[in-house]
PDB file of C-alpha atoms in Angstrom:
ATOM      1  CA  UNK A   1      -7.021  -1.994   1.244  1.00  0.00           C
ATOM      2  CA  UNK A   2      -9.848  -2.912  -1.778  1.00  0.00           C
ATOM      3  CA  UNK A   3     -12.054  -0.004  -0.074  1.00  0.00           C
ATOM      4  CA  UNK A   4      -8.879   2.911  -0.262  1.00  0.00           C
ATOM      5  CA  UNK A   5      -7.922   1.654  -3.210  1.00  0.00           C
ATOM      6  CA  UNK A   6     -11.773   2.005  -5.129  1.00  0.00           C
ATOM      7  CA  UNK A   7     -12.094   5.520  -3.782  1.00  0.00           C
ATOM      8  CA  UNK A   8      -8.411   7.011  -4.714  1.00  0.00           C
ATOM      9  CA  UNK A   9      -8.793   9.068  -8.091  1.00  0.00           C
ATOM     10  CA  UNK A  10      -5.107   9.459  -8.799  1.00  0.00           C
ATOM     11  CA  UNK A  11      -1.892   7.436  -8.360  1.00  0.00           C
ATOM     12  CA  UNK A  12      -1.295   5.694  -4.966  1.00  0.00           C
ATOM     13  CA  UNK A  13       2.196   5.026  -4.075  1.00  0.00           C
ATOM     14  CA  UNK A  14       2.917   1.347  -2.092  1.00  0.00           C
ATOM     15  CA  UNK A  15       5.608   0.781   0.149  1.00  0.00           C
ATOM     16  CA  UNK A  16       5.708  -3.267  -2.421  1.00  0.00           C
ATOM     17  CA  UNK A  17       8.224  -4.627  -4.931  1.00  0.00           C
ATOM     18  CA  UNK A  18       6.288  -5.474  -8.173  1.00  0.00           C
ATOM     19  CA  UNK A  19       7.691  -8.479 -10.605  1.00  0.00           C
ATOM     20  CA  UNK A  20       6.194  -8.933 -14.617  1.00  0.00           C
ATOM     21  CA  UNK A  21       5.128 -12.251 -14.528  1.00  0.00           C
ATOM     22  CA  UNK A  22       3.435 -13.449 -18.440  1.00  0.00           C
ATOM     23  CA  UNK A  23      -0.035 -13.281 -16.315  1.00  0.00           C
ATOM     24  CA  UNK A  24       0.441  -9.785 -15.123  1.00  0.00           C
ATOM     25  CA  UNK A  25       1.721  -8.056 -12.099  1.00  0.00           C
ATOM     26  CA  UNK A  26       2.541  -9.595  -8.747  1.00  0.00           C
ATOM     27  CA  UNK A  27       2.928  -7.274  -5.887  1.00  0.00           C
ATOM     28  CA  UNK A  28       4.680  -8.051  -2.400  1.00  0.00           C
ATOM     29  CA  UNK A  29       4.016  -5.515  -0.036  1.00  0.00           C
ATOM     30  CA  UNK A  30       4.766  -5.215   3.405  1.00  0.00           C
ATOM     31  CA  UNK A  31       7.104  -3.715   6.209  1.00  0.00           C
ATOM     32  CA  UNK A  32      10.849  -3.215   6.287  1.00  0.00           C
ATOM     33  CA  UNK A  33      12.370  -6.712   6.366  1.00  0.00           C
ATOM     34  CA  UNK A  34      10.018  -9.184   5.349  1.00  0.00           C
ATOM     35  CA  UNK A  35      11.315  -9.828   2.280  1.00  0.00           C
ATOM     36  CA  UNK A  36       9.863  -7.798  -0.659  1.00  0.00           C
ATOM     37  CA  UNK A  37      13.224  -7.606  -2.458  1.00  0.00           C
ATOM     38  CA  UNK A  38      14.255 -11.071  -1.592  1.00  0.00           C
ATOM     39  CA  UNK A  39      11.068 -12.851  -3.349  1.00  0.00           C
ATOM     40  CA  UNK A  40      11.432  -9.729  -6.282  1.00  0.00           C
ATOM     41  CA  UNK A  41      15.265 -11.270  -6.859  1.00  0.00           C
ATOM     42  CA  UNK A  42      14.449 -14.829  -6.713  1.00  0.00           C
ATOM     43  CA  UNK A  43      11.394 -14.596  -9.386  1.00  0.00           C
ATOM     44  CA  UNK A  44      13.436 -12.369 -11.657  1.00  0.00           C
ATOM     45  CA  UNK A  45      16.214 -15.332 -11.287  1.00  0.00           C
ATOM     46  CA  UNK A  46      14.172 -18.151 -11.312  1.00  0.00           C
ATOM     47  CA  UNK A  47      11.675 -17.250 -13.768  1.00  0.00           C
ATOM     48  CA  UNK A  48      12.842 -14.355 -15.187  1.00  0.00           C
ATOM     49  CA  UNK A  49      10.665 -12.545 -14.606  1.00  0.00           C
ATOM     50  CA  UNK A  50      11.440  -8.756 -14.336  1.00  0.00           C
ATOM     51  CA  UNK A  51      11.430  -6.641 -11.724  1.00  0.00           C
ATOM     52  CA  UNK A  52       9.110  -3.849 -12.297  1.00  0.00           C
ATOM     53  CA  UNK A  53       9.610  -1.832  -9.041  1.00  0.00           C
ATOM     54  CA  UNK A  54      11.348  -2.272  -5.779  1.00  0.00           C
ATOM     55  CA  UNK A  55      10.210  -0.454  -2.206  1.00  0.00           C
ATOM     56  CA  UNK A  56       8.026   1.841  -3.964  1.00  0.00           C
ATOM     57  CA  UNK A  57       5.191   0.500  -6.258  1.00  0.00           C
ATOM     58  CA  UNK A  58       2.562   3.500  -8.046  1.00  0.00           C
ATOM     59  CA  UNK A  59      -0.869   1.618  -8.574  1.00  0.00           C
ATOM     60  CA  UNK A  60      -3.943   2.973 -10.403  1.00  0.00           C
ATOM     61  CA  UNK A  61      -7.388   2.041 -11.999  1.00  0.00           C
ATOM     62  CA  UNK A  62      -7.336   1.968 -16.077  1.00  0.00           C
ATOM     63  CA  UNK A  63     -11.071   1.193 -16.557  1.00  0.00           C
ATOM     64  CA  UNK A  64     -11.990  -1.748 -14.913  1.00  0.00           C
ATOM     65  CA  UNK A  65      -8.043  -2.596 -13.998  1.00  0.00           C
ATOM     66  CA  UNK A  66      -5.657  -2.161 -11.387  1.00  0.00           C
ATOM     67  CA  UNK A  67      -2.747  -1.230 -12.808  1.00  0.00           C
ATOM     68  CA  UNK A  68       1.232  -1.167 -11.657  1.00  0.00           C
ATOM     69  CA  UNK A  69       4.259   0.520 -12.490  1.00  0.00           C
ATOM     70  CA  UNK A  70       7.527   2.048 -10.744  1.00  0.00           C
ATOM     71  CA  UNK A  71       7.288   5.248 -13.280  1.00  0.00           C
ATOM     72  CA  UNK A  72      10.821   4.459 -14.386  1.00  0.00           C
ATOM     73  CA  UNK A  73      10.652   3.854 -18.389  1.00  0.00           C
ATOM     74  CA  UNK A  74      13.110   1.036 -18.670  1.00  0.00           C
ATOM     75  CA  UNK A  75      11.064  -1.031 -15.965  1.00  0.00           C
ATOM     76  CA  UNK A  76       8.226  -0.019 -17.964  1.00  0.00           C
ATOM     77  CA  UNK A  77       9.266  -1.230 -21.742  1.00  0.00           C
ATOM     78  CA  UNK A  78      10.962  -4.390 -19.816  1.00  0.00           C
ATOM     79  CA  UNK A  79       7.473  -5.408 -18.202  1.00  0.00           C
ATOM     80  CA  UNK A  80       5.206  -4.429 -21.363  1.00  0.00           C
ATOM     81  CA  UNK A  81       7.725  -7.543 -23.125  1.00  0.00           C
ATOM     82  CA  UNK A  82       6.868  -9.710 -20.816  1.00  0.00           C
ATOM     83  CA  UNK A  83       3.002  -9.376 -20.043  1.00  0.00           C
ATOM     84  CA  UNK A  84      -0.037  -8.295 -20.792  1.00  0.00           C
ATOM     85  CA  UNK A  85       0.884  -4.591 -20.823  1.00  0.00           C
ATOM     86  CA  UNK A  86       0.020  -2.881 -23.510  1.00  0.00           C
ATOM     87  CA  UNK A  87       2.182  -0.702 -26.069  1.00  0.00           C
ATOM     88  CA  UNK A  88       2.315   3.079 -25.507  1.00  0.00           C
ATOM     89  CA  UNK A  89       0.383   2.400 -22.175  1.00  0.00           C
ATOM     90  CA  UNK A  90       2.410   3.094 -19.054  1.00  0.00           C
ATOM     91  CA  UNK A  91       2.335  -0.369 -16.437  1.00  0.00           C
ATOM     92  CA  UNK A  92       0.757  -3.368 -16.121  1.00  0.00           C
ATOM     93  CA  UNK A  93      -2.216  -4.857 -15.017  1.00  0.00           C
ATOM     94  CA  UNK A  94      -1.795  -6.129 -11.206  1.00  0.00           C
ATOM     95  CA  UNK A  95      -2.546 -10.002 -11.036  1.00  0.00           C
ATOM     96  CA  UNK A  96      -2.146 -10.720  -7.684  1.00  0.00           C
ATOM     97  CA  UNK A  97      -1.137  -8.678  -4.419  1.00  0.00           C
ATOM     98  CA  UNK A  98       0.506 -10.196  -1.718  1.00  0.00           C
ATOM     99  CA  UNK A  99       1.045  -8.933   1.845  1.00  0.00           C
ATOM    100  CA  UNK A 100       4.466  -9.842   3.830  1.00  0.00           C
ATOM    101  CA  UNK A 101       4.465 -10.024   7.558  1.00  0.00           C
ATOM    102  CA  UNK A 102       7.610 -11.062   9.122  1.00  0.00           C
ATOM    103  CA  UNK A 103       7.618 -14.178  11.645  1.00  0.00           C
ATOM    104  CA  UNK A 104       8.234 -13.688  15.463  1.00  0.00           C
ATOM    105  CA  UNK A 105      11.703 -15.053  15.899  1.00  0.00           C
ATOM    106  CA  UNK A 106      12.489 -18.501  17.631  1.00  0.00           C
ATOM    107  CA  UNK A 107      15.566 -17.698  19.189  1.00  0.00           C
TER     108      UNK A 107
END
């Protein structure tokens, strides 16, 4: 992923749901079903933390960051309150990136 992501010059859309946490962006990212939306609602609820994107996630390098946003302005001015963001910049800076793989069922 590292290796697409340091040679794409524009925008790459993520099948992830993004949340603002006060440290920066946490992405979950992963198939249909493994619970993207489910850990997105449960962080928003729990630590209110806002829900930037959900399904579709638009990443991109800003200098030496990797930046996230859902391209929506409300999720936009919602996240910027809450994190590192920065004012009349779109997004905010990715802290961590987590990929979801759903667990063989036991029954």
């Amino acid at each position: 992923m590292r290796r697409r992501l340091n040679r794409c010059r524009r925008p790459l859309v993520l099948h992830a749901s993004a949340v603002a946490s006060p440290d920066g962006a946490l992405l979950f990212g992963g198939p249909s079903g493994t619970g993207k939306s489910s850990i997105a609602r449960l962080l928003e609820r729990g630590a209110g933390w806002p829900i930037m994107a959900d399904e579709v996630t638009e990443v991109w390098q800003r200098g030496d960051r990797w930046i996230a946003d859902d391209g929506s302005p409300a999720a936009a001015i919602a996240a910027r309150r809450a994190t590192l963001g920065h004012p009349g910049q779109r997004g905010v800076p990715i802290r961590a990136w987590f990929s979801l793989h759903q667990a063989p069922r036991a029954f």
